[in-house]
């Protein structure tokens, strides 16, 4: 009996780390994969439709095989705003940014949502960031500025500045999504909640359907490659990754799970170079170091600040 508990704890920690590592890899690889789809096979709008509507269908199908929670009326507004505004805007702007920007730059910028969460809470919830948090956020934004302003001679980006600004806006929308759905996320099973969130995000896609039939993927004699790419986008980083996050949090805690997000630009960089959609540059490495260091400092200071404020 004495040895059993540590073994279970160790096994749970291994499973939790494997779950979030798998989700992180999917998120990272998704970035160059979407870059391969846009604009050769699809527009950013088309990818958005496939990802949100495809995710919606998969979550509703999955809900048929589990016991579902009923969403309380008091949480419906959060679900509608989080999905219809937060998630839709995040995915749409993210895909649009990849239309114009370097995928490595986008992956680096997309580590910033936790900073936006703190800033939004400071503005609307009167949260007071500590000196360490402010310095960490400043460091992260310096890294983002390096990404946005850097120019790469061999870059395939058509308008890097516009794409990087769109990536920033996407990160801000994701932060809003996280804040709006924070309480419902802790109350309901993942599939029970996500099926409604994705349904709300799929509704605005109806307005974009008019352009879908014109996508190149529907007018080619060799649709296998783009079909596999969009299939990966819908199933792995959209459906599976969102499902893996909650069990990982239960097994190893939200603090450790949150640290894994800083691996996304590393995975995205490796995948982008291997897929020949981007080249790594010194400015990107510098920006990655600055943002990750700033985010780690911000997270650490934030946890200390929250503990200090919660003490009686």
Tab-separated table of N, CA and C in Angstrom, residues 24 27-32 35 90 94 97-98 101-114 143-144 147 163-164 167-168 170-171 260-273 278-280 284-285 287-288 291-292 295:
chain	number	residue	atom	x	y	z
A	24	UNK	N	0.387	20.414	-27.519
A	24	UNK	CA	1.336	21.462	-27.885
A	24	UNK	C	1.937	21.204	-29.263
A	27	UNK	N	-0.669	22.021	-31.868
A	27	UNK	CA	-0.814	23.471	-32.018
A	27	UNK	C	0.347	24.060	-32.819
A	28	UNK	N	1.563	23.581	-32.517
A	28	UNK	CA	2.741	24.104	-33.198
A	28	UNK	C	2.782	23.728	-34.666
A	29	UNK	N	2.512	22.457	-34.979
A	29	UNK	CA	2.542	21.988	-36.367
A	29	UNK	C	1.408	22.616	-37.177
A	30	UNK	N	0.307	22.951	-36.516
A	30	UNK	CA	-0.838	23.552	-37.199
A	30	UNK	C	-0.453	24.833	-37.933
A	31	UNK	N	0.481	25.588	-37.382
A	31	UNK	CA	0.830	26.894	-37.948
A	31	UNK	C	1.435	26.773	-39.351
A	32	UNK	N	2.502	25.977	-39.560
A	32	UNK	CA	2.994	25.837	-40.939
A	32	UNK	C	2.032	25.081	-41.859
A	35	UNK	N	-0.275	27.569	-43.167
A	35	UNK	CA	0.474	28.383	-44.124
A	35	UNK	C	0.573	27.682	-45.476
A	90	UNK	N	-10.689	34.984	-32.965
A	90	UNK	CA	-9.342	34.447	-32.760
A	90	UNK	C	-8.912	33.598	-33.949
A	94	UNK	N	-6.289	34.748	-36.826
A	94	UNK	CA	-5.099	33.895	-36.842
A	94	UNK	C	-4.828	33.391	-38.261
A	97	UNK	N	-3.739	36.245	-40.498
A	97	UNK	CA	-2.352	36.647	-40.255
A	97	UNK	C	-1.374	35.741	-41.007
A	98	UNK	N	-1.704	34.457	-41.098
A	98	UNK	CA	-0.838	33.517	-41.817
A	98	UNK	C	-0.906	33.733	-43.327
A	101	UNK	N	1.837	36.852	-43.088
A	101	UNK	CA	3.061	36.878	-42.288
A	101	UNK	C	3.834	35.568	-42.323
A	102	UNK	N	5.043	35.631	-41.808
A	102	UNK	CA	5.895	34.468	-41.638
A	102	UNK	C	5.323	33.594	-40.518
A	103	UNK	N	5.172	32.278	-40.724
A	103	UNK	CA	4.562	31.429	-39.688
A	103	UNK	C	5.347	31.398	-38.382
A	104	UNK	N	6.678	31.539	-38.460
A	104	UNK	CA	7.484	31.555	-37.230
A	104	UNK	C	7.177	32.813	-36.431
A	105	UNK	N	7.078	33.959	-37.128
A	105	UNK	CA	6.714	35.210	-36.445
A	105	UNK	C	5.357	35.084	-35.762
A	106	UNK	N	4.394	34.518	-36.467
A	106	UNK	CA	3.040	34.362	-35.911
A	106	UNK	C	3.080	33.476	-34.663
A	107	UNK	N	3.833	32.384	-34.713
A	107	UNK	CA	3.905	31.463	-33.570
A	107	UNK	C	4.511	32.142	-32.348
A	108	UNK	N	5.475	33.026	-32.571
A	108	UNK	CA	6.105	33.748	-31.455
A	108	UNK	C	5.117	34.741	-30.835
A	109	UNK	N	4.420	35.477	-31.685
A	109	UNK	CA	3.447	36.470	-31.205
A	109	UNK	C	2.307	35.801	-30.440
A	110	UNK	N	1.954	34.571	-30.841
A	110	UNK	CA	0.813	33.895	-30.219
A	110	UNK	C	1.114	33.348	-28.824
A	111	UNK	N	2.297	33.650	-28.284
A	111	UNK	CA	2.562	33.322	-26.875
A	111	UNK	C	2.121	34.458	-25.946
A	112	UNK	N	1.596	35.544	-26.509
A	112	UNK	CA	1.280	36.738	-25.720
A	112	UNK	C	-0.088	36.776	-25.031
A	113	UNK	N	-1.072	35.911	-25.375
A	113	UNK	CA	-2.386	36.017	-24.726
A	113	UNK	C	-2.378	36.104	-23.199
A	114	UNK	N	-1.517	35.373	-22.459
A	114	UNK	CA	-1.520	35.536	-21.003
A	114	UNK	C	-1.234	36.969	-20.559
A	143	UNK	N	10.034	41.815	-27.186
A	143	UNK	CA	10.214	40.681	-28.087
A	143	UNK	C	9.232	40.723	-29.243
A	144	UNK	N	7.979	41.061	-28.943
A	144	UNK	CA	6.964	41.171	-30.000
A	144	UNK	C	7.319	42.292	-30.980
A	147	UNK	N	9.835	41.101	-33.429
A	147	UNK	CA	9.198	40.275	-34.462
A	147	UNK	C	8.512	41.156	-35.508
A	163	UNK	N	0.442	41.184	-41.320
A	163	UNK	CA	0.221	39.855	-40.759
A	163	UNK	C	0.537	39.790	-39.275
A	164	UNK	N	1.636	40.433	-38.861
A	164	UNK	CA	2.025	40.415	-37.446
A	164	UNK	C	1.039	41.202	-36.584
A	167	UNK	N	-1.888	39.038	-36.111
A	167	UNK	CA	-1.580	38.007	-35.116
A	167	UNK	C	-1.727	38.563	-33.699
A	168	UNK	N	-1.310	39.812	-33.506
A	168	UNK	CA	-1.498	40.465	-32.203
A	168	UNK	C	-2.980	40.577	-31.870
A	170	UNK	N	-5.350	38.725	-33.033
A	170	UNK	CA	-5.835	37.370	-32.782
A	170	UNK	C	-5.536	36.939	-31.352
A	171	UNK	N	-4.320	37.248	-30.890
A	171	UNK	CA	-3.948	36.919	-29.510
A	171	UNK	C	-4.818	37.632	-28.492
A	260	UNK	N	3.830	24.844	-21.034
A	260	UNK	CA	3.994	24.147	-22.308
A	260	UNK	C	3.695	25.037	-23.509
A	261	UNK	N	2.890	26.095	-23.320
A	261	UNK	CA	2.548	26.951	-24.457
A	261	UNK	C	3.779	27.636	-25.045
A	262	UNK	N	4.845	27.755	-24.221
A	262	UNK	CA	6.060	28.394	-24.717
A	262	UNK	C	6.870	27.472	-25.621
A	263	UNK	N	6.437	26.215	-25.708
A	263	UNK	CA	7.062	25.294	-26.653
A	263	UNK	C	6.449	25.413	-28.052
A	264	UNK	N	5.276	26.054	-28.140
A	264	UNK	CA	4.596	26.150	-29.434
A	264	UNK	C	5.458	26.814	-30.502
A	265	UNK	N	6.094	27.978	-30.227
A	265	UNK	CA	6.942	28.561	-31.279
A	265	UNK	C	8.150	27.700	-31.626
A	266	UNK	N	8.644	26.936	-30.657
A	266	UNK	CA	9.767	26.034	-30.927
A	266	UNK	C	9.324	24.937	-31.901
A	267	UNK	N	8.163	24.317	-31.596
A	267	UNK	CA	7.614	23.280	-32.475
A	267	UNK	C	7.278	23.863	-33.846
A	268	UNK	N	6.648	25.034	-33.852
A	268	UNK	CA	6.262	25.674	-35.113
A	268	UNK	C	7.487	26.014	-35.956
A	269	UNK	N	8.560	26.455	-35.308
A	269	UNK	CA	9.787	26.792	-36.030
A	269	UNK	C	10.403	25.559	-36.677
A	270	UNK	N	10.527	24.494	-35.895
A	270	UNK	CA	11.097	23.243	-36.420
A	270	UNK	C	10.245	22.724	-37.577
A	271	UNK	N	8.919	22.712	-37.377
A	271	UNK	CA	8.012	22.214	-38.421
A	271	UNK	C	8.055	23.098	-39.666
A	272	UNK	N	8.125	24.422	-39.482
A	272	UNK	CA	8.154	25.343	-40.622
A	272	UNK	C	9.402	25.145	-41.468
A	273	UNK	N	10.537	24.963	-40.800
A	273	UNK	CA	11.792	24.736	-41.523
A	273	UNK	C	11.753	23.390	-42.238
A	278	UNK	N	9.328	28.374	-44.232
A	278	UNK	CA	9.977	29.535	-43.622
A	278	UNK	C	11.414	29.186	-43.264
A	279	UNK	N	12.218	30.227	-43.043
A	279	UNK	CA	13.601	30.073	-42.603
A	279	UNK	C	13.747	30.762	-41.252
A	280	UNK	N	14.578	30.202	-40.388
A	280	UNK	CA	14.790	30.789	-39.072
A	280	UNK	C	15.841	31.892	-39.166
A	284	UNK	N	14.391	36.381	-34.983
A	284	UNK	CA	13.314	35.534	-34.461
A	284	UNK	C	13.756	34.786	-33.207
A	285	UNK	N	14.993	34.308	-33.214
A	285	UNK	CA	15.531	33.627	-32.030
A	285	UNK	C	15.593	34.594	-30.858
A	287	UNK	N	13.792	37.340	-30.439
A	287	UNK	CA	12.418	37.650	-30.024
A	287	UNK	C	11.819	36.520	-29.216
A	288	UNK	N	12.082	35.277	-29.636
A	288	UNK	CA	11.562	34.109	-28.927
A	288	UNK	C	12.095	34.060	-27.498
A	291	UNK	N	10.457	36.982	-25.412
A	291	UNK	CA	9.049	36.761	-25.083
A	291	UNK	C	8.894	35.627	-24.075
A	292	UNK	N	9.604	34.532	-24.282
A	292	UNK	CA	9.482	33.398	-23.354
A	292	UNK	C	9.998	33.780	-21.974
A	295	UNK	N	7.429	36.110	-20.437
A	295	UNK	CA	6.225	35.401	-20.032
A	295	UNK	C	6.447	34.573	-18.781
